[in-house]
Tab-separated table of C-alpha atoms in Angstrom:
chain	number	residue	atom	x	y	z
D	20	MET	CA	18.723	-15.888	-6.122
D	21	LYS	CA	20.036	-12.912	-7.099
D	22	VAL	CA	17.634	-10.742	-8.261
D	23	LYS	CA	18.047	-9.233	-11.332
D	24	SER	CA	14.530	-8.755	-12.995
D	25	VAL	CA	11.640	-7.658	-11.251
D	26	ALA	CA	8.067	-7.234	-12.821
D	27	ILE	CA	6.399	-4.405	-12.029
D	28	LEU	CA	2.167	-4.243	-12.187
D	29	GLY	CA	-0.048	-1.061	-11.807
D	30	ALA	CA	1.422	2.469	-13.262
D	31	GLY	CA	0.216	4.351	-11.066
D	32	ASN	CA	2.660	6.865	-8.202
D	33	GLY	CA	3.986	3.733	-6.588
D	34	GLY	CA	4.440	1.269	-9.887
D	35	GLY	CA	5.731	4.152	-12.180
D	36	THR	CA	8.276	5.092	-9.590
D	37	ALA	CA	9.540	1.611	-8.628
D	38	ALA	CA	9.392	0.962	-12.137
D	39	ALA	CA	12.232	4.258	-12.406
D	40	ASP	CA	14.092	4.195	-9.285
D	41	LEU	CA	14.160	0.556	-10.399
D	42	THR	CA	15.726	1.011	-13.721
D	43	SER	CA	18.329	3.135	-12.756
D	44	ARG	CA	19.505	1.689	-10.160
D	45	GLY	CA	20.803	-1.103	-12.257
D	46	PHE	CA	17.736	-4.376	-12.476
D	47	GLU	CA	16.120	-5.146	-15.073
D	48	VAL	CA	12.250	-4.140	-15.698
D	49	ARG	CA	9.128	-5.329	-17.240
D	50	LEU	CA	6.573	-1.979	-16.518
D	51	TYR	CA	3.054	-3.551	-17.202
D	52	GLU	CA	-0.083	-2.007	-17.005
D	53	SER	CA	-3.431	-1.962	-17.371
D	54	PRO	CA	-5.203	-2.400	-21.730
D	55	GLU	CA	-8.294	0.121	-19.383
D	56	PHE	CA	-5.551	2.115	-18.581
D	57	SER	CA	-2.739	2.216	-22.103
D	58	GLU	CA	-3.108	5.469	-21.849
D	59	ASN	CA	-0.581	6.037	-18.554
D	60	LEU	CA	2.569	4.660	-20.422
D	61	GLU	CA	1.104	6.542	-23.911
D	62	GLU	CA	3.956	9.059	-23.447
D	63	THR	CA	6.182	6.711	-21.753
D	64	LYS	CA	6.681	5.130	-24.802
D	65	ARG	CA	6.930	8.451	-27.039
D	66	LYS	CA	10.024	9.152	-24.522
D	67	GLY	CA	11.646	5.942	-24.133
D	68	GLY	CA	11.882	5.996	-21.116
D	69	ILE	CA	11.130	8.085	-17.709
D	70	LEU	CA	12.611	11.135	-15.685
D	71	LEU	CA	13.453	10.538	-12.854
D	72	LYS	CA	13.260	13.623	-10.470
D	73	ASP	CA	15.369	13.604	-7.025
D	74	ASP	CA	17.892	14.053	-4.377
D	75	ASN	CA	20.263	13.023	-6.267
D	76	GLY	CA	19.160	15.937	-9.300
D	77	GLU	CA	17.528	14.098	-12.419
D	78	GLN	CA	18.393	11.308	-14.648
D	79	PHE	CA	16.703	10.034	-17.687
D	80	VAL	CA	16.110	6.393	-17.276
D	81	LYS	CA	14.726	3.313	-19.500
D	82	PRO	CA	12.419	0.456	-18.577
D	83	ALA	CA	14.118	-2.943	-20.595
D	84	LEU	CA	10.120	-2.767	-21.478
D	85	VAL	CA	6.597	-1.452	-21.288
D	86	THR	CA	3.435	-3.034	-21.770
D	87	THR	CA	0.229	-3.658	-21.643
D	88	ASN	CA	1.008	-7.424	-22.956
D	89	LEU	CA	1.084	-9.552	-18.762
D	90	LYS	CA	2.106	-12.500	-19.688
D	91	GLU	CA	5.418	-10.801	-21.892
D	92	ALA	CA	6.117	-9.136	-18.520
D	93	ILE	CA	5.936	-11.748	-16.056
D	94	SER	CA	7.719	-14.457	-18.145
D	95	GLY	CA	11.012	-14.750	-16.365
D	96	ALA	CA	10.639	-11.805	-14.216
D	97	GLN	CA	12.392	-13.210	-10.743
D	98	VAL	CA	10.000	-10.333	-9.134
D	99	VAL	CA	6.681	-9.536	-9.895
D	100	MET	CA	5.863	-6.532	-7.653
D	101	ILE	CA	2.426	-5.534	-7.594
D	102	THR	CA	1.282	-2.089	-7.346
D	103	VAL	CA	-2.105	-1.530	-7.592
D	104	PRO	CA	-4.865	-0.080	-5.599
D	105	THR	CA	-6.252	-2.461	-3.073
D	106	THR	CA	-9.591	-2.587	-3.937
D	107	VAL	CA	-8.363	-4.120	-7.431
D	108	ILE	CA	-6.005	-7.082	-6.269
D	109	LYS	CA	-8.947	-9.164	-6.719
D	110	ILE	CA	-8.568	-7.486	-10.621
D	111	ILE	CA	-4.740	-7.943	-11.163
D	112	ALA	CA	-5.442	-11.820	-9.158
D	113	LYS	CA	-6.856	-13.620	-11.628
D	114	GLU	CA	-5.160	-12.020	-14.910
D	115	CYS	CA	-1.620	-12.793	-13.208
D	116	ILE	CA	-1.419	-16.488	-11.670
D	117	PRO	CA	-1.959	-19.024	-14.203
D	118	LEU	CA	1.393	-16.824	-16.051
D	119	LEU	CA	3.240	-16.804	-13.111
D	120	GLU	CA	5.517	-19.624	-12.348
D	121	LYS	CA	7.472	-21.918	-10.077
D	122	ASP	CA	9.693	-19.209	-7.392
D	123	GLN	CA	8.814	-16.288	-8.928
D	124	VAL	CA	8.851	-13.849	-5.277
D	125	VAL	CA	5.522	-12.183	-5.877
D	126	VAL	CA	4.967	-9.055	-2.950
D	127	ILE	CA	2.273	-6.762	-2.457
D	128	HIS	CA	3.725	-3.705	-2.621
D	129	SER	CA	0.487	-0.960	-1.957
D	130	ALA	CA	-1.010	-0.145	1.510
D	131	ALA	CA	-2.101	-3.245	3.113
D	132	SER	CA	-4.826	-5.211	3.404
D	133	LEU	CA	-4.781	-8.879	3.718
D	134	GLY	CA	-4.597	-8.246	0.470
D	135	SER	CA	-2.180	-11.185	-0.770
D	136	TYR	CA	-4.542	-13.601	1.558
D	137	ARG	CA	-7.332	-12.829	-0.943
D	138	PHE	CA	-4.668	-13.224	-4.239
D	139	MET	CA	-3.739	-16.932	-2.237
D	140	ASN	CA	-7.699	-18.119	-1.841
D	141	LEU	CA	-8.068	-16.926	-5.397
D	142	ALA	CA	-5.191	-19.161	-6.636
D	143	LYS	CA	-6.983	-22.138	-5.082
D	144	GLU	CA	-10.511	-21.403	-6.615
D	145	MET	CA	-8.717	-21.057	-10.078
D	146	GLY	CA	-6.873	-24.462	-9.482
D	147	ILE	CA	-3.463	-23.397	-9.951
D	148	THR	CA	-0.880	-25.082	-8.034
D	149	THR	CA	2.240	-23.519	-9.631
D	150	GLN	CA	4.712	-23.123	-6.095
D	151	PHE	CA	5.625	-19.043	-6.617
D	152	LYS	CA	6.250	-17.037	-3.437
D	153	LEU	CA	4.007	-14.599	-1.979
D	154	GLY	CA	4.062	-11.960	-0.027
D	155	GLU	CA	2.608	-7.326	0.944
D	156	THR	CA	4.315	-4.827	2.204
D	157	ASN	CA	3.056	-2.206	4.844
D	158	THR	CA	2.510	0.355	2.844
D	159	LEU	CA	5.138	2.330	-0.147
D	160	GLN	CA	8.067	2.271	-0.190
D	161	TYR	CA	8.255	5.209	-1.737
D	162	GLY	CA	7.285	9.512	-0.804
D	163	THR	CA	7.171	10.156	-4.860
D	164	ARG	CA	4.317	11.263	-7.710
D	165	PHE	CA	4.577	10.159	-10.546
D	166	PHE	CA	3.214	11.936	-13.658
D	167	ALA	CA	2.059	10.029	-16.268
D	168	ASP	CA	1.187	12.745	-18.816
D	169	LYS	CA	4.297	13.699	-18.533
D	170	ALA	CA	7.054	10.681	-18.295
D	171	GLU	CA	8.182	11.762	-14.810
D	172	VAL	CA	8.401	11.044	-11.254
D	173	GLU	CA	9.611	13.338	-8.605
D	174	LEU	CA	10.407	11.524	-5.577
D	175	GLY	CA	10.587	12.606	-2.473
D	176	LEU	CA	11.222	9.560	-0.147
D	177	ARG	CA	12.388	6.265	-0.580
D	178	ALA	CA	11.334	5.531	2.805
D	179	LYS	CA	12.991	3.287	5.124
D	180	GLY	CA	11.678	-0.038	7.586
D	181	VAL	CA	9.368	-0.880	5.359
D	182	LEU	CA	7.687	-4.414	6.812
D	183	VAL	CA	7.182	-6.753	4.290
D	184	SER	CA	5.454	-10.224	5.325
D	185	ALA	CA	4.962	-13.888	3.650
D	186	LEU	CA	2.090	-15.893	2.943
D	187	PRO	CA	2.767	-18.738	4.618
D	188	SER	CA	5.018	-16.932	7.589
D	189	SER	CA	7.333	-19.320	6.920
D	190	ASP	CA	7.996	-18.030	4.004
D	191	ILE	CA	9.468	-15.100	5.235
D	192	ASP	CA	13.549	-16.678	4.707
D	193	LYS	CA	12.806	-16.210	0.457
D	194	VAL	CA	10.714	-13.107	0.575
D	195	TYR	CA	12.041	-10.743	2.258
D	196	ASP	CA	16.049	-12.113	0.297
D	197	ALA	CA	15.011	-11.177	-2.246
D	198	TRP	CA	12.903	-7.478	-1.855
D	199	LYS	CA	16.426	-7.427	0.461
D	200	GLN	CA	17.886	-7.561	-1.923
D	201	ILE	CA	15.351	-4.642	-3.739
D	202	TYR	CA	15.154	-2.179	-1.037
D	203	PRO	CA	17.763	-3.243	1.626
D	204	THR	CA	16.530	-1.287	4.320
D	205	SER	CA	12.914	-3.226	4.548
D	206	VAL	CA	12.685	-5.242	8.025
D	207	ALA	CA	10.893	-9.096	7.973
D	208	ALA	CA	7.230	-8.523	9.629
D	209	LYS	CA	6.559	-11.795	11.575
D	210	ASN	CA	3.748	-11.901	9.107
D	211	ILE	CA	0.344	-11.058	7.665
D	212	PHE	CA	-1.548	-9.784	10.349
D	213	GLU	CA	1.352	-7.771	11.323
D	214	THR	CA	1.550	-5.595	7.512
D	215	THR	CA	-1.932	-4.945	7.413
D	216	LEU	CA	-2.338	-3.625	11.279
D	217	ASN	CA	0.440	-0.886	10.019
D	218	ASN	CA	-1.121	0.666	6.387
D	219	GLY	CA	-0.654	4.257	8.252
D	220	ASN	CA	-2.628	5.575	5.945
D	221	PRO	CA	-6.691	4.088	7.309
D	222	GLU	CA	-4.648	6.382	10.585
D	223	SER	CA	-4.138	9.637	7.863
D	224	HIS	CA	-6.426	9.326	6.363
D	225	THR	CA	-10.498	8.510	7.190
D	226	GLY	CA	-10.116	11.077	10.506
D	227	PRO	CA	-9.052	13.736	8.861
D	228	GLY	CA	-10.823	13.534	5.299
D	229	ILE	CA	-14.275	13.251	6.690
D	230	CYS	CA	-13.242	15.968	9.318
D	231	ASN	CA	-12.463	18.318	6.294
D	232	ALA	CA	-15.357	17.106	3.850
D	233	GLY	CA	-16.831	20.729	3.266
D	234	ARG	CA	-13.298	22.504	2.671
D	235	ILE	CA	-12.754	19.608	-0.704
D	236	GLU	CA	-15.850	19.717	-2.004
D	237	TYR	CA	-16.162	23.861	-2.093
D	238	SER	CA	-12.341	23.813	-3.253
D	239	LYS	CA	-13.682	22.061	-6.266
D	240	GLY	CA	-9.815	20.083	-5.705
D	241	GLU	CA	-7.383	22.319	-4.388
D	242	PHE	CA	-6.672	21.121	-1.401
D	243	TYR	CA	-3.468	19.204	0.147
D	244	LEU	CA	-4.418	17.542	3.639
D	245	TYR	CA	-1.930	16.571	5.375
D	246	LYS	CA	-0.701	21.291	4.336
D	247	GLU	CA	-3.870	22.054	5.492
D	248	GLY	CA	-6.877	19.953	6.773
D	249	ILE	CA	-3.933	18.163	9.373
D	250	THR	CA	-4.454	20.665	12.600
D	251	LYS	CA	-4.214	20.877	15.809
D	252	SER	CA	-8.266	19.325	16.064
D	253	THR	CA	-7.508	16.230	13.598
D	254	VAL	CA	-4.579	15.090	15.006
D	255	HIS	CA	-7.353	13.915	18.083
D	256	MET	CA	-9.115	11.859	14.832
D	257	ILE	CA	-4.958	10.312	13.910
D	258	LYS	CA	-3.719	9.558	16.895
D	259	ALA	CA	-6.491	8.558	18.680
D	260	VAL	CA	-7.447	5.380	15.276
D	261	ASN	CA	-3.283	4.518	16.181
D	262	SER	CA	-4.227	3.892	20.229
D	263	GLU	CA	-7.133	1.344	19.152
D	264	CYS	CA	-5.035	-0.246	16.369
D	265	ARG	CA	-2.084	-0.850	18.964
D	266	ALA	CA	-4.326	-2.195	20.600
D	267	LEU	CA	-4.217	-4.851	18.441
D	268	CYS	CA	-0.553	-5.204	17.838
D	269	GLU	CA	-0.120	-5.934	20.799
D	270	ALA	CA	-2.930	-7.944	20.839
D	271	PHE	CA	-1.452	-10.615	18.199
D	272	GLY	CA	2.864	-9.881	20.119
D	273	PHE	CA	3.223	-6.793	17.401
D	274	GLU	CA	5.528	-3.416	17.867
D	275	ALA	CA	2.799	-1.161	18.618
D	276	LYS	CA	4.400	2.180	16.850
D	277	THR	CA	2.355	5.234	17.548
D	278	LYS	CA	2.133	7.021	14.305
D	279	GLU	CA	5.365	9.848	14.709
D	280	ASP	CA	7.462	7.446	15.897
D	281	ARG	CA	6.350	5.499	12.450
D	282	ILE	CA	6.173	7.601	10.475
D	283	ALA	CA	10.149	9.070	10.974
D	284	ASP	CA	10.827	6.145	11.150
D	285	LEU	CA	10.558	5.607	7.692
D	286	GLY	CA	11.717	9.166	7.005
D	287	TYR	CA	8.897	11.529	6.786
D	288	ALA	CA	9.964	14.548	8.647
D	289	PRO	CA	12.431	13.221	11.890
D	290	GLU	CA	13.295	15.735	13.381
D	291	TYR	CA	9.499	16.971	14.003
D	292	ARG	CA	8.785	13.339	16.132
D	293	GLY	CA	6.864	13.916	19.107
D	294	ASP	CA	4.573	16.251	17.077
D	295	LEU	CA	2.034	14.639	14.395
D	296	GLN	CA	1.220	17.691	13.934
D	297	ARG	CA	4.259	19.390	13.071
D	298	GLN	CA	5.312	15.975	10.961
D	299	TYR	CA	2.391	16.613	8.210
D	300	ASN	CA	2.412	19.880	8.240
D	301	SER	CA	6.704	20.912	8.107
D	302	SER	CA	7.341	17.654	5.625
D	303	PRO	CA	7.996	19.123	1.928
D	304	ILE	CA	7.114	14.597	1.432
D	305	TYR	CA	3.645	15.432	2.508
D	306	CYS	CA	2.158	18.660	1.508
D	307	ASN	CA	3.599	18.465	-1.419
D	308	ILE	CA	1.177	15.529	-2.092
D	309	LYS	CA	-2.660	17.794	-3.212
D	310	GLY	CA	-5.275	15.461	-2.003
D	311	PRO	CA	-8.150	14.633	-2.415
D	312	THR	CA	-9.849	16.272	-4.340
D	313	SER	CA	-12.272	14.750	-3.471
D	314	VAL	CA	-14.423	12.340	-0.823
D	315	THR	CA	-14.949	9.593	-3.436
D	316	GLY	CA	-11.583	9.021	-3.701
D	317	ARG	CA	-8.678	6.330	-2.389
D	318	TYR	CA	-8.460	7.766	1.076
D	319	PHE	CA	-11.952	8.186	2.270
D	320	VAL	CA	-13.374	4.347	-0.137
D	321	GLU	CA	-10.327	2.595	-0.475
D	322	ASP	CA	-8.657	3.027	3.582
D	323	ILE	CA	-12.462	2.865	5.047
D	324	SER	CA	-13.474	-0.302	2.879
D	325	ASN	CA	-9.402	-2.265	2.284
D	326	GLY	CA	-8.800	-0.524	5.707
D	327	LEU	CA	-10.684	0.113	9.135
D	328	THR	CA	-14.055	-2.537	7.816
D	329	ILE	CA	-10.477	-4.758	8.732
D	330	TRP	CA	-9.422	-3.542	11.606
D	331	SER	CA	-12.725	-3.549	13.978
D	332	SER	CA	-13.022	-7.029	12.403
D	333	ILE	CA	-10.024	-7.971	13.317
D	334	GLY	CA	-11.163	-6.615	16.953
D	335	ARG	CA	-14.732	-8.254	16.537
D	336	ALA	CA	-12.353	-11.971	16.235
D	337	ILE	CA	-10.118	-10.697	19.106
D	338	GLY	CA	-11.967	-9.159	21.706
D	339	VAL	CA	-10.570	-5.270	21.279
D	340	LYS	CA	-12.798	-3.214	21.239
D	341	THR	CA	-12.268	-0.060	17.933
D	342	PRO	CA	-15.479	2.621	18.960
D	343	VAL	CA	-13.722	4.969	16.848
D	344	ILE	CA	-12.602	3.099	14.080
D	345	ASP	CA	-16.480	1.693	14.112
D	346	ALA	CA	-16.900	5.679	14.634
D	347	ILE	CA	-15.667	6.569	12.014
D	348	ILE	CA	-16.825	3.679	9.354
D	349	THR	CA	-20.563	4.518	9.859
D	350	ILE	CA	-19.854	8.453	9.573
D	351	GLY	CA	-17.774	7.514	6.738
D	352	SER	CA	-21.020	5.703	5.191
D	353	THR	CA	-23.430	8.424	5.917
D	354	LEU	CA	-21.094	10.841	4.348
D	355	LEU	CA	-20.325	8.670	0.859
D	356	GLN	CA	-23.522	7.257	0.992
D	357	HIS	CA	-22.336	3.742	1.016
D	358	ASN	CA	-22.793	0.932	3.950
D	359	PHE	CA	-19.229	0.771	4.680
D	360	TRP	CA	-20.384	-2.305	6.857
D	361	GLU	CA	-22.112	-4.482	4.278
D	362	GLU	CA	-19.455	-3.218	1.818
D	363	GLY	CA	-16.731	-3.377	3.086
D	364	GLU	CA	-13.107	-5.977	3.130
D	365	THR	CA	-13.704	-8.153	6.055
D	366	LEU	CA	-12.302	-11.597	7.838
D	367	GLU	CA	-15.711	-13.351	7.443
D	368	THR	CA	-15.302	-12.142	3.512
D	369	ILE	CA	-11.452	-12.521	2.549
D	370	GLY	CA	-12.135	-16.122	4.089
D	371	LEU	CA	-11.046	-15.764	8.351
D	372	GLY	CA	-14.115	-15.343	9.941
D	373	GLY	CA	-15.308	-17.218	13.149
D	374	LYS	CA	-11.928	-17.246	14.091
D	375	GLY	CA	-9.874	-16.043	17.907
D	376	LEU	CA	-6.297	-14.591	17.611
D	377	ASN	CA	-5.059	-17.917	17.627
D	378	GLU	CA	-6.185	-19.191	15.242
D	379	LEU	CA	-6.091	-16.964	12.805
D	380	VAL	CA	-2.233	-17.032	13.695
D	381	ASN	CA	-2.041	-20.198	12.368
D	382	LEU	CA	-4.158	-20.214	9.198
D	383	VAL	CA	-1.366	-17.490	8.003
D	384	LYS	CA	1.859	-19.456	9.682
């Protein structure tokens, strides 16, 4: 299948950027946003497109469709790209599943959290039997910001080596064939556990975020985690979580990259490979990202409740200890006055509870 038409569901940083980037490269793009957040599309509609700023300069691009009508966006698209926070996967899934068509390739393009398994479970619960193909990436394909109020994208990086998996994993050829036409440098993963365990956000955000909670609140949002919050001491938090995550990867037989190598391979400050603090502090892409502006934002809530809690539950299931991950979940629960041990997603809440390593792998084949 030659991919020409792509529906993008969600007009945040990832969706807005993908719409501009793919349009600039000749794809027919339909950008959708929920009516609840229609303000994200107002300026794009008013201007008739998006101003894309990247290393090639500036280009004004016009997506084929900008809409709050989900059926209109999905109908006839060959690839359906879902670019929403992992915390609302179920919401968008419930809305779009009945509209999906035979052989459409659906990819959850965000920070991986076994979202495709939740998506497929919901399709089964709804009695939907349409034979679409489903996958997810480990992270966003971009280092970017979409300023919806100006209809402008500031694209700092097109990431390389982003993983994409399929559910079931036996569908990887069809999912990857479509996805690599859109993102040629992407890499096929063995299964959805490999993409989930290579989501870098819970490593980067949670430990350093907690360590900087006072500064975040005192600054009233004038804070840059990567530039000022990743220091000689807080970088140890990232490395410790990464070490436990690598142990989980090794148990599954996946490549277990250090944090330094993973972000360098993606294209973030590769010249400083091996010096994690310098990679964060010196990368113009990282340094220009403002936030978190609040301890109730996604760097805390999403990355603990849809990241660390899943990793911890995987560790318990396969017999790999995760003491630092567990400690961050507990401290984060105290800090935010939320019990993430009860509220967070786990293998149990997703429908994979009580399974060992081999059973988990076989269930997603």
